Coordinates of C-alpha atoms in Angstrom, one line a residue:
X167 CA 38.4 26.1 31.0
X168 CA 34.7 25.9 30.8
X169 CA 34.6 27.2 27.2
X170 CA 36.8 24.0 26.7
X171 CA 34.2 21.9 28.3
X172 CA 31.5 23.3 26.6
X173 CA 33.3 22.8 23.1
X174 CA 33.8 19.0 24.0
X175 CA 30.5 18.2 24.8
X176 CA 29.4 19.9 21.7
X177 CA 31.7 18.2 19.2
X178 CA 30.7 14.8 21.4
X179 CA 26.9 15.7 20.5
X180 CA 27.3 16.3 17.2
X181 CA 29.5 13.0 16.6
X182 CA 26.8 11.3 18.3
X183 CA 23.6 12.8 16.1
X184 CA 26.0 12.4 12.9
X185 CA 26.7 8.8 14.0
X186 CA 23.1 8.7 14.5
X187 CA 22.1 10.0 11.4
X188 CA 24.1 7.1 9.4
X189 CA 21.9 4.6 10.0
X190 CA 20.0 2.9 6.8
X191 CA 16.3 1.9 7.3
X192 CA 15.2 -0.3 4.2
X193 CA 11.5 0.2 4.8
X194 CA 9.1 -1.8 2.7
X195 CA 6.5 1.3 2.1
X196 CA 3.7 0.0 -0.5
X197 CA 1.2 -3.0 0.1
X198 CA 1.7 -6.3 -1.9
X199 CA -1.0 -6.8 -4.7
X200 CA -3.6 -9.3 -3.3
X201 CA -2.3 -11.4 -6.4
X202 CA 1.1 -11.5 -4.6
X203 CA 1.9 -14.3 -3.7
X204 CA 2.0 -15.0 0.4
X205 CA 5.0 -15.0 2.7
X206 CA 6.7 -12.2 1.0
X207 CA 6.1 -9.2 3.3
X208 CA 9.8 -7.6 2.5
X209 CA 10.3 -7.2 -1.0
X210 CA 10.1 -4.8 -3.6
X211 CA 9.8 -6.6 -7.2
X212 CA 7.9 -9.9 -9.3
X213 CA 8.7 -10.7 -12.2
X214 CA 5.8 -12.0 -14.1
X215 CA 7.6 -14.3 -17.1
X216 CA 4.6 -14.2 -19.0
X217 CA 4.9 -10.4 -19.7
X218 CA 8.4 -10.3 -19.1
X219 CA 7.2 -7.4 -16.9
X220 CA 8.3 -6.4 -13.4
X221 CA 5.8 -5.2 -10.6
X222 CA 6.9 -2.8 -8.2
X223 CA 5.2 -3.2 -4.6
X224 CA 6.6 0.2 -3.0
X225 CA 5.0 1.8 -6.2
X226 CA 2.7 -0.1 -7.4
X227 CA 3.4 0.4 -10.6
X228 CA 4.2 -2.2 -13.7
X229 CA 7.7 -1.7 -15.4
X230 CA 8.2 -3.4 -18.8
X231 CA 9.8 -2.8 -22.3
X232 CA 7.9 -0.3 -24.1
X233 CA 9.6 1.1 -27.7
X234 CA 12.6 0.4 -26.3
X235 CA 12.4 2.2 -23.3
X236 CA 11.8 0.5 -19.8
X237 CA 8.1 2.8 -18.4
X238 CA 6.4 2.7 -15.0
X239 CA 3.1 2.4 -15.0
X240 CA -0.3 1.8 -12.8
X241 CA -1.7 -0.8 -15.1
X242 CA -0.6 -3.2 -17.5
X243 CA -0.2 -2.6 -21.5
X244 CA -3.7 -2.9 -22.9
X245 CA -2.7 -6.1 -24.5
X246 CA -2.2 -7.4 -21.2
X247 CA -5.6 -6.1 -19.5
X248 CA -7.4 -9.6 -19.5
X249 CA -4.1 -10.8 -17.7
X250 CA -5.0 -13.3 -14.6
X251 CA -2.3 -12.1 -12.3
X252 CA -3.8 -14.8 -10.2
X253 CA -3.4 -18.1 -11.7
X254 CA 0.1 -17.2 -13.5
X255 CA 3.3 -17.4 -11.4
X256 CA 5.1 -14.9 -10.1
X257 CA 8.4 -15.0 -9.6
X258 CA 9.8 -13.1 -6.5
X259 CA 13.0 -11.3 -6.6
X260 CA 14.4 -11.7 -2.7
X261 CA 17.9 -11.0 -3.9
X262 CA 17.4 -7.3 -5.7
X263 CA 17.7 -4.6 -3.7
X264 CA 17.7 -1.3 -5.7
X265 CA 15.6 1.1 -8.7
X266 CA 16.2 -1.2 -12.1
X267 CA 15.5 -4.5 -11.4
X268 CA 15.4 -4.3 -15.4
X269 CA 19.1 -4.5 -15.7
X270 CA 18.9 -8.1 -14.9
X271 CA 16.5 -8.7 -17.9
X272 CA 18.6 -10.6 -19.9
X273 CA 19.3 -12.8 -16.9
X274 CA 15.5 -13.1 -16.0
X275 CA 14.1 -13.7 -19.3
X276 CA 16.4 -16.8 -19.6
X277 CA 16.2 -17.8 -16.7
X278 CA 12.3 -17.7 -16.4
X279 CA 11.0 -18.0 -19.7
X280 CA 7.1 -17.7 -20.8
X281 CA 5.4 -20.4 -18.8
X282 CA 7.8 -20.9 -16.2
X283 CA 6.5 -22.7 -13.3
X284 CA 8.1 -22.6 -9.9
X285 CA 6.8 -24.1 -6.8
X286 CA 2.9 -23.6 -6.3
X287 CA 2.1 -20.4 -4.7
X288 CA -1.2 -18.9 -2.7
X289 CA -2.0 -15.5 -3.6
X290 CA -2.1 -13.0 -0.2
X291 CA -6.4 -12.6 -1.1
X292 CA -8.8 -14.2 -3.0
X293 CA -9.2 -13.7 -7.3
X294 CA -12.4 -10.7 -7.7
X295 CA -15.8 -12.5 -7.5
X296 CA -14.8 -15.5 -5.7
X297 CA -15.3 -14.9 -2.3
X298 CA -18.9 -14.6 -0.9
X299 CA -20.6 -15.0 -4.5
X300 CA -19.7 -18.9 -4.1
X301 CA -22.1 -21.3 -5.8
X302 CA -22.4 -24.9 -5.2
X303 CA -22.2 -27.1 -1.9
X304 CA -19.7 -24.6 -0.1
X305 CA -22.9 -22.3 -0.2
X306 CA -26.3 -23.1 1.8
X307 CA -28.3 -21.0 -0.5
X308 CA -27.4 -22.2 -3.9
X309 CA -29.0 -25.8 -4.3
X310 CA -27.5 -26.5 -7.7
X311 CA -31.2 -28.2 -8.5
X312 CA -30.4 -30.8 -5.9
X313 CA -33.5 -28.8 -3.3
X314 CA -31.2 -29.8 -0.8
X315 CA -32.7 -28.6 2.7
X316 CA -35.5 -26.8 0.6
X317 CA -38.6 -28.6 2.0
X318 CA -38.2 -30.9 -0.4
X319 CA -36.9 -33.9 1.1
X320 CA -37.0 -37.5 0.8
X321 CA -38.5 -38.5 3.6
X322 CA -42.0 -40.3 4.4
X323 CA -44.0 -38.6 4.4
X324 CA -45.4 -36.1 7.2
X325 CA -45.5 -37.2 10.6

C-alpha cells in the first residue's frame, strides 16, 4: 500500500513540473536602439522603408536583401552608413511575432514605400552630438555674438 502511495505522489509531481514546464515566456531580451522610436518596450522588429531593411532589437542586428539572400548584420550596408536612423520613420511591427519578419516583404514594401510617413515619432534618446554640446539661447555659455550676460550690457552706466 505505501509503494502505491508513493507511486501517486510521484506521477502527481511529475504531472505538476511537466505542467509546469509548458509555460511560454515571450521575453523581450535586447535594448531598443536609442533611434527607436518611444513607447515600444515589447517588440522585436522596425522596418525602416527607406532601406527596405528590418532591425532586430533582441539582436541588434540589421536584416535586409543582400544578392538575393536575406543577411543579419551589426551595421548597415556601407551604402547606408550616413543613414539618419533618427529623423527617418520607423515603422514598428506590433503584430509579428517570430524569426523572418522578411517573409512579409512583399506585404511591407507596398504597403510602406520609400518615404512613408506615419504618425510623428520621438526617438527613446537624443541624435549623437545634440545633447550637452547645445549652442544658442538653450545654452548660457554660447552668446551667439549677442554678449548676453557677458559684462557687456546696456545699461547706464556704472553706478
Amino acid at each position: 500500500m505505501k509503494t502505491l502511495k508513493y507511486f501517486l505522489i510521484g506521477v502527481l509531481f511529475l504531472s505538476f513540473s511537466y505542467s509546469q514546464a509548458q509555460v511560454s515566456v515571450n521575453v523581450n531580451i535586447g535594448t531598443p536602439p536609442s533611434w527607436g522610436p518611444v513607447g515600444y518596450t515589447d517588440v522585436r522588429y522596425y522596418y525602416l522603408p527607406d532601406l527596405e531593411t528590418y532591425y532586430d532589437v533582441n539582436t541588434s542586428n540589421y536584416v535586409y536583401l543582400n544578392n538575393g539572400r536575406w543577411v543579419r548584420t551589426r551595421s548597415l550596408p556601407s551604402a547606408y552608413r550616413n543613414y539618419d536612423l533618427y529623423s527617418h520613420y520607423k515603422v514598428v511591427l506590433t503584430d509579428y511575432r517570430g524569426e523572418r519578419p522578411y517573409d512579409n516583404f512583399k506585404t511591407h514594401r507596398v504597403k510602406y514605400a520609400k518615404g512613408y510617413k506615419g504618425k510623428p515619432q520621438k526617438t527613446i534618446g537624443q541624435k549623437p552630438g545634440r545633447g550637452n554640446n547645445k549652442q544658442g539661447k538653450d545654452n548660457p555659455h554660447h552668446d551667439n555674438g549677442n554678449h548676453n550676460g557677458h559684462g557687456k550690457g546696456k545699461g547706464n552706466g556704472k553706478h
